[in-house]
Short mmCIF file of C-alpha atoms and ligand atoms in Angstrom, two decimals:
data_model
loop_
_atom_site.label_atom_id
_atom_site.label_comp_id
_atom_site.label_asym_id
_atom_site.label_seq_id
_atom_site.Cartn_x
_atom_site.Cartn_y
_atom_site.Cartn_z
CA MET J 26 82.62 115.73 89.62
CA LYS J 27 84.36 116.90 86.47
CA THR J 28 86.82 114.62 84.72
CA LEU J 29 90.39 115.74 85.00
CA LYS J 30 93.15 116.47 82.62
CA ILE J 31 96.22 114.79 83.98
CA ALA J 32 99.63 115.32 82.38
CA PHE J 33 102.40 113.01 83.08
CA ILE J 34 106.01 114.29 82.41
CA MET J 35 108.14 111.21 81.61
CA ASP J 36 111.18 109.90 79.93
CA SER J 37 110.80 108.44 76.51
CA MET J 38 107.92 105.96 76.21
CA GLU J 39 110.26 103.59 74.27
CA ASN J 40 112.25 102.74 77.40
CA ILE J 41 109.35 102.03 79.65
CA LEU J 42 109.06 98.50 81.07
CA LEU J 43 105.37 98.09 80.46
CA LYS J 44 104.94 95.28 82.98
CA TRP J 45 106.66 97.09 85.86
CA ASP J 46 106.26 100.79 85.34
CA THR J 47 104.79 102.71 88.31
CA SER J 48 103.68 105.67 86.22
CA MET J 49 101.64 103.35 84.00
CA GLY J 50 99.87 101.85 87.10
CA ILE J 51 98.77 105.30 88.10
CA MET J 52 97.82 106.29 84.58
CA ILE J 53 95.76 103.14 84.06
CA GLU J 54 93.88 103.71 87.35
CA ALA J 55 93.12 107.40 86.39
CA GLN J 56 92.02 106.27 82.96
CA LYS J 57 89.58 103.68 84.54
CA ARG J 58 87.84 106.67 86.21
CA GLY J 59 87.40 108.48 82.94
CA HIS J 60 90.13 111.06 83.36
CA GLN J 61 92.10 112.28 80.36
CA ILE J 62 95.62 111.20 80.29
CA PHE J 63 98.39 113.17 78.59
CA TYR J 64 101.97 112.14 78.03
CA LEU J 65 104.83 114.69 77.64
CA GLU J 66 108.52 114.42 77.53
CA PRO J 67 110.69 117.22 78.79
CA LYS J 68 111.70 117.99 75.19
CA ASP J 69 107.93 118.77 74.44
CA LEU J 70 107.91 121.71 76.91
CA PHE J 71 108.68 125.32 76.32
CA ALA J 72 108.06 128.64 77.87
CA GLN J 73 107.03 131.75 76.11
CA ASN J 74 106.49 135.10 77.77
CA GLY J 75 104.89 134.36 81.11
CA SER J 76 103.60 130.83 80.36
CA ALA J 77 104.82 127.30 79.89
CA TYR J 78 103.47 125.11 77.18
CA GLY J 79 103.77 121.53 76.08
CA GLU J 80 103.07 119.45 72.95
CA ALA J 81 100.79 117.16 74.73
CA ARG J 82 100.00 113.72 73.46
CA GLU J 83 96.61 112.50 74.78
CA VAL J 84 97.02 108.78 75.24
CA ARG J 85 95.17 105.55 76.01
CA VAL J 86 97.36 103.31 78.10
CA SER J 87 97.52 99.59 78.67
CA ARG J 88 100.22 97.30 80.10
CA LYS J 89 99.94 95.05 76.98
CA ARG J 90 99.96 97.69 74.21
CA GLY J 91 101.72 100.52 75.85
CA PHE J 92 100.69 104.04 74.64
CA GLU J 93 98.20 104.69 71.96
CA ILE J 94 98.23 108.27 70.88
CA VAL J 95 94.64 109.70 70.51
CA HIS J 96 95.39 113.30 69.92
CA LEU J 97 98.34 115.81 69.82
CA GLN J 98 97.88 119.48 70.63
CA THR J 99 99.90 122.34 72.06
CA LEU J 100 98.55 123.34 75.48
CA ASN J 101 99.35 125.87 78.11
CA LEU J 102 100.40 123.83 81.12
CA LYS J 103 97.90 125.69 83.12
CA THR J 104 95.11 123.95 81.23
CA PHE J 105 95.91 120.71 83.19
CA ASP J 106 94.29 120.02 86.51
CA ILE J 107 97.25 117.90 87.58
CA ILE J 108 100.85 117.65 86.36
CA PHE J 109 102.59 114.51 87.65
CA ASN J 110 106.27 114.92 87.13
CA ARG J 111 107.77 111.41 86.71
CA LYS J 112 110.91 112.36 84.92
CA GLU J 113 113.82 110.20 86.24
CA PRO J 114 117.24 111.35 87.26
CA PRO J 115 120.01 112.30 86.35
CA PHE J 116 119.24 115.47 88.26
CA ASP J 117 121.25 117.65 86.03
CA VAL J 118 120.86 121.23 84.91
CA SER J 119 118.10 120.15 82.43
CA TYR J 120 116.20 118.77 85.30
CA LEU J 121 116.50 122.04 87.18
CA TYR J 122 115.10 123.86 84.20
CA LEU J 123 112.31 121.45 83.97
CA THR J 124 111.31 122.42 87.41
CA TYR J 125 111.20 126.09 86.39
CA LEU J 126 109.00 125.23 83.44
CA LEU J 127 106.60 123.22 85.62
CA GLU J 128 106.51 126.03 88.25
CA LEU J 129 104.93 128.39 85.65
CA ALA J 130 101.89 126.03 85.58
CA GLU J 131 101.15 126.72 89.22
CA PRO J 132 98.85 127.39 91.04
CA GLU J 133 96.22 126.63 88.28
CA ALA J 134 97.70 123.06 87.84
CA PHE J 135 98.57 120.99 90.90
CA VAL J 136 102.11 119.87 90.21
CA ILE J 137 103.28 116.82 92.10
CA ASN J 138 105.82 116.82 93.36
CA SER J 139 106.25 120.48 93.91
CA PRO J 140 108.96 121.93 91.52
CA LYS J 141 110.30 123.93 94.54
CA GLY J 142 110.42 120.78 96.67
CA VAL J 143 112.12 118.74 94.01
CA ARG J 144 114.80 121.46 93.70
CA LYS J 145 115.28 121.51 97.46
CA ALA J 146 115.28 117.85 98.08
CA ASN J 147 118.24 116.28 96.25
CA GLU J 148 117.52 112.57 96.60
CA LYS J 149 120.80 111.78 98.30
CA PHE J 150 121.48 115.16 100.09
CA TYR J 151 117.94 115.64 101.61
CA ILE J 152 118.52 112.82 104.15
CA LEU J 153 121.13 115.10 105.89
CA GLU J 154 118.16 117.03 107.27
CA PHE J 155 117.23 114.01 109.37
CA GLU J 156 120.63 113.50 111.15
CA LYS J 157 119.39 111.20 113.81
CA TRP J 158 118.05 108.75 111.25
CA ILE J 159 120.96 108.33 108.86
CA PRO J 160 124.19 106.24 108.98
CA PRO J 161 127.41 108.28 109.45
CA THR J 162 127.51 110.28 106.25
CA LEU J 163 130.01 112.68 104.62
CA VAL J 164 129.43 114.71 101.48
CA SER J 165 132.74 115.86 100.07
CA ASN J 166 134.89 116.16 96.95
CA ASN J 167 138.11 115.59 98.76
CA PRO J 168 139.59 112.08 98.63
CA GLU J 169 141.81 112.83 101.76
CA ARG J 170 138.79 113.95 103.83
CA ILE J 171 136.93 110.78 102.92
CA GLU J 172 139.90 108.75 103.86
CA VAL J 173 140.17 110.45 107.27
CA PHE J 174 136.43 109.92 107.74
CA GLN J 175 136.90 106.20 106.96
CA ARG J 176 139.79 105.81 109.35
CA LYS J 177 137.83 107.26 112.16
CA LEU J 178 134.85 105.08 111.50
CA LYS J 179 136.93 102.03 110.84
CA CYS J 180 134.45 100.46 108.50
CA ASP J 181 133.66 99.87 104.77
CA LEU J 182 132.22 102.98 103.06
CA ILE J 183 129.69 103.21 100.26
CA LEU J 184 130.32 106.04 97.75
CA LYS J 185 127.37 107.49 95.86
CA PRO J 186 126.98 110.14 93.16
CA LEU J 187 124.46 112.74 94.23
CA ASP J 188 122.61 112.86 90.87
CA LEU J 189 121.99 109.28 89.69
CA LYS J 190 119.62 106.34 90.48
CA GLY J 191 119.38 102.61 90.12
CA GLY J 192 122.60 101.99 91.83
CA ALA J 193 124.52 103.72 88.93
CA GLY J 194 128.04 104.87 89.84
CA ILE J 195 127.79 103.48 93.43
CA LYS J 196 131.11 101.98 94.59
CA LEU J 197 132.21 100.18 97.73
CA LEU J 198 135.38 101.46 99.57
CA PRO J 199 136.56 98.53 101.73
CA LEU J 200 138.44 99.43 104.87
CA ARG J 201 142.31 99.47 104.34
CA SER J 202 141.81 98.89 100.56
CA LYS J 203 145.14 99.20 98.61
CA LYS J 204 143.16 100.81 95.90
CA ALA J 205 141.51 103.47 98.05
CA ARG J 206 143.32 106.35 96.31
CA THR J 207 142.32 105.26 92.82
CA ILE J 208 138.78 104.53 93.92
CA LEU J 209 138.28 107.88 95.49
CA HIS J 210 140.10 109.74 92.70
CA ARG J 211 137.64 108.20 90.17
CA ALA J 212 134.64 108.64 92.36
CA THR J 213 135.34 112.33 92.89
CA ARG J 214 136.66 112.85 89.37
CA GLY J 215 139.94 113.94 90.64
CA GLY J 216 138.58 115.93 93.56
CA SER J 217 136.08 118.01 91.51
CA LYS J 218 132.86 116.32 92.19
CA TRP J 219 130.90 116.06 95.44
CA ILE J 220 129.87 112.57 96.41
CA MET J 221 128.25 110.94 99.38
CA ALA J 222 130.44 108.62 101.50
CA GLN J 223 128.44 106.71 103.94
CA LYS J 224 129.02 103.82 106.43
CA PHE J 225 128.30 100.62 104.68
CA LEU J 226 125.59 98.91 106.71
CA LYS J 227 126.42 95.21 106.54
CA ARG J 228 122.78 94.20 107.17
CA ASN J 229 122.13 95.20 103.66
CA LEU J 230 123.85 92.12 102.37
CA THR J 231 121.60 89.74 104.38
CA SER J 232 118.37 91.56 104.93
CA GLY J 233 118.61 94.07 102.06
CA ASP J 234 116.97 97.49 101.94
CA LYS J 235 113.35 98.47 102.19
CA ARG J 236 111.42 100.66 99.85
CA ILE J 237 108.59 102.49 101.66
CA LEU J 238 106.20 104.54 99.37
CA MET J 239 104.64 107.47 100.96
CA LEU J 240 101.67 109.53 99.87
CA ASN J 241 100.74 112.83 101.52
CA GLY J 242 103.05 111.92 104.47
CA GLN J 243 101.46 108.41 105.00
CA PRO J 244 102.94 104.98 104.14
CA ILE J 245 100.96 103.29 101.41
CA GLY J 246 103.05 100.26 100.85
CA GLN J 247 106.55 98.71 101.15
CA PHE J 248 108.68 95.79 100.10
CA GLY J 249 112.17 94.46 100.74
CA ARG J 250 115.01 94.05 98.22
CA ILE J 251 117.83 91.54 98.72
CA PRO J 252 120.99 92.02 96.66
CA LYS J 253 121.86 89.11 94.44
CA ARG J 254 124.95 87.15 95.32
CA GLY J 255 128.19 88.97 94.66
CA GLU J 256 126.41 92.30 94.47
CA PHE J 257 126.17 94.82 97.37
CA ARG J 258 123.42 96.91 95.83
CA ALA J 259 119.84 95.71 96.16
CA ASN J 260 118.39 97.73 93.28
CA LEU J 261 115.95 95.57 91.20
CA SER J 262 117.77 96.79 88.00
CA LEU J 263 120.82 95.03 89.35
CA GLY J 264 119.14 91.73 90.01
CA GLY J 265 117.93 92.48 93.52
CA LYS J 266 115.09 90.20 94.59
CA HIS J 267 111.93 91.78 96.12
CA ILE J 268 110.29 90.21 99.03
CA ARG J 269 107.37 90.98 101.25
CA ALA J 270 108.15 93.14 104.24
CA ARG J 271 106.42 94.81 107.20
CA LEU J 272 107.07 98.16 108.75
CA THR J 273 108.93 98.04 112.00
CA ALA J 274 108.02 100.29 114.96
CA ARG J 275 111.26 102.17 114.23
CA GLU J 276 110.32 102.73 110.59
CA LYS J 277 106.85 103.97 111.58
CA LYS J 278 108.59 106.58 113.83
CA LEU J 279 110.88 107.56 111.00
CA ILE J 280 107.80 108.13 108.88
CA ARG J 281 106.19 110.29 111.61
CA THR J 282 109.38 112.32 111.81
CA LEU J 283 109.59 112.80 107.98
CA ARG J 284 105.93 113.66 107.40
CA PRO J 285 105.81 117.46 108.51
CA LYS J 286 108.86 118.32 106.51
CA LEU J 287 107.70 116.38 103.38
CA LEU J 288 104.34 118.12 103.51
CA ARG J 289 106.02 121.54 104.00
CA ASP J 290 108.18 120.91 100.94
CA GLY J 291 105.20 119.72 98.68
CA LEU J 292 106.80 116.24 98.49
CA TYR J 293 103.53 114.32 98.36
CA PHE J 294 104.66 111.16 96.58
CA VAL J 295 108.05 109.84 97.70
CA GLY J 296 109.81 106.45 98.11
CA ILE J 297 112.18 106.20 101.02
CA ASP J 298 114.96 103.58 101.22
CA VAL J 299 115.84 102.24 104.62
CA VAL J 300 118.61 99.79 105.59
CA ASP J 301 118.65 98.38 109.15
CA GLY J 302 116.18 101.08 110.23
CA LYS J 303 118.37 103.90 108.80
CA LEU J 304 117.35 106.23 106.11
CA ILE J 305 119.67 106.06 103.11
CA GLU J 306 117.81 107.76 100.35
CA MET J 307 114.69 109.79 99.64
CA ASN J 308 113.31 109.41 96.12
CA VAL J 309 111.29 112.36 95.11
CA THR J 310 111.65 112.63 91.26
CA SER J 311 110.08 109.33 90.12
CA PRO J 312 109.65 106.90 93.01
CA ALA J 313 108.79 103.41 91.85
CA GLY J 314 107.30 100.33 93.58
CA ILE J 315 103.58 100.28 92.92
CA THR J 316 103.70 97.21 90.73
CA GLU J 317 105.89 95.34 93.21
CA ILE J 318 103.41 96.06 95.96
CA ASN J 319 100.49 94.92 93.68
CA LEU J 320 102.21 91.51 93.05
CA LEU J 321 103.59 90.95 96.56
CA GLU J 322 100.75 92.20 98.74
CA GLY J 323 97.68 92.19 96.30
CA LYS J 324 97.35 95.79 97.52
CA HIS J 325 96.73 98.82 95.09
CA PRO J 326 98.51 101.93 96.31
CA GLU J 327 97.69 103.49 92.91
CA VAL J 328 93.99 103.76 94.01
CA GLN J 329 95.10 105.89 96.91
CA VAL J 330 97.31 107.97 94.70
CA VAL J 331 94.44 108.77 92.27
CA ASN J 332 92.06 109.43 95.16
CA PHE J 333 94.61 111.94 96.37
CA LEU J 334 95.00 113.65 92.98
CA GLU J 335 91.10 113.88 92.69
CA ALA J 336 90.91 115.40 96.06
CA LYS J 337 93.57 117.92 95.27
CA ALA J 338 92.01 118.92 91.90
CA TRP J 339 88.41 119.01 92.87
CA LYS J 340 89.09 121.26 95.86
CA ARG J 341 90.56 123.93 93.61
N1 ATP T 424 124.75 102.97 103.62
C1 ATP T 424 124.51 101.87 103.06
N2 ATP T 424 124.79 100.60 103.60
C2 ATP T 424 124.62 99.54 102.91
N3 ATP T 424 124.10 99.43 101.70
C3 ATP T 424 123.67 100.53 101.11
C4 ATP T 424 123.94 101.87 101.76
N4 ATP T 424 123.40 102.79 100.91
C5 ATP T 424 122.93 102.15 99.85
N5 ATP T 424 123.19 100.81 99.88
C6 ATP T 424 122.71 99.87 98.89
O1 ATP T 424 122.97 100.37 97.61
C7 ATP T 424 121.72 100.45 96.89
C8 ATP T 424 121.67 101.80 96.11
O2 ATP T 424 121.74 102.87 96.95
P1 ATP T 424 120.69 104.12 97.05
O3 ATP T 424 119.31 103.66 97.22
O4 ATP T 424 121.20 105.11 97.93
O5 ATP T 424 120.87 104.89 95.65
P2 ATP T 424 120.20 104.56 94.18
O6 ATP T 424 120.11 103.05 94.02
O7 ATP T 424 121.03 105.24 93.20
O8 ATP T 424 118.86 105.18 94.14
P3 ATP T 424 117.47 104.82 93.59
O9 ATP T 424 116.79 104.03 94.65
O10 ATP T 424 116.84 106.05 93.24
O11 ATP T 424 117.64 103.85 92.36
C9 ATP T 424 120.67 100.34 97.97
O12 ATP T 424 119.49 99.78 97.44
C10 ATP T 424 121.26 99.52 99.11
O13 ATP T 424 121.14 98.16 98.69
MG1 MG T 425 117.60 103.55 96.26
#
């Protein structure tokens, strides 16, 4: 079988946590099998006439030394067998344009996740398509509407920006808070920005949330995250502690429900976040968790990921 040219679209290599980075885990596995690994930042991409190109750095990768650049060349994105988009949020207009650029590489290159799918599946908004599986949720830019929603539900709400990650910008709106007006005014930027207001599931404080990694519609590993004391968000970047976790029967059913839609939308590698059996977020841009699963379970989901990439590329 021919060796593959695999491009990874990523944020600046300077900010990568070498020990934890999920993209690195996948790169190292692909490199072990003799495939060529290329690293590109969005700023290295451009489109001219009908094609998209990138100033591609071919790299050798290791957890200890990071990236060693072997070769730099400008390549038509169609010359890659696989383009793995691992650019992180914010999902802003630049991110939108990135999806257009990557789409020009199709169908010659297999782009994962599908640029169309990534455009469709806003990481917060997409869960609304699975109404039965989510906590009571409102997307609105109107502070009064959110207040009415809270009064009806009679519970604390969690307020989330639609375009960020890592717990950034997420606020708690306690029931009957005297500061409700101020909190909502700030969160919606004076009523001009849509946010997600969601029932705060108290189980998150004790049992945390669960990250389940899915590949081609199947679960390939999971772990739990418990918020640190005094924090309501379980994100690892905010001091959340990761723990071993099993999939419950309910979560397995959720996965079966998600599968056909994910596959239809070309969302092959995603990380879902679940609290108390409810879907709270669908990470499609740059889901992480491979290293956590390596360490907690001694399992290697990156092997399955690269098997999948090979199968896709060699079938073409
Ligand atoms: N409805 C909810 N009830 C209780 N806790 C929640 C709820 N939604 C989110 N959380 C907590 O807040 C954290 C962050 O929320 P979420 O995963 O939706 O966004 P994010 O952290 O910005 O996304 P990412 O996982 O991409 O970094 C979760 O890990 C969870 O601990
Ligand atoms: Mg999350």
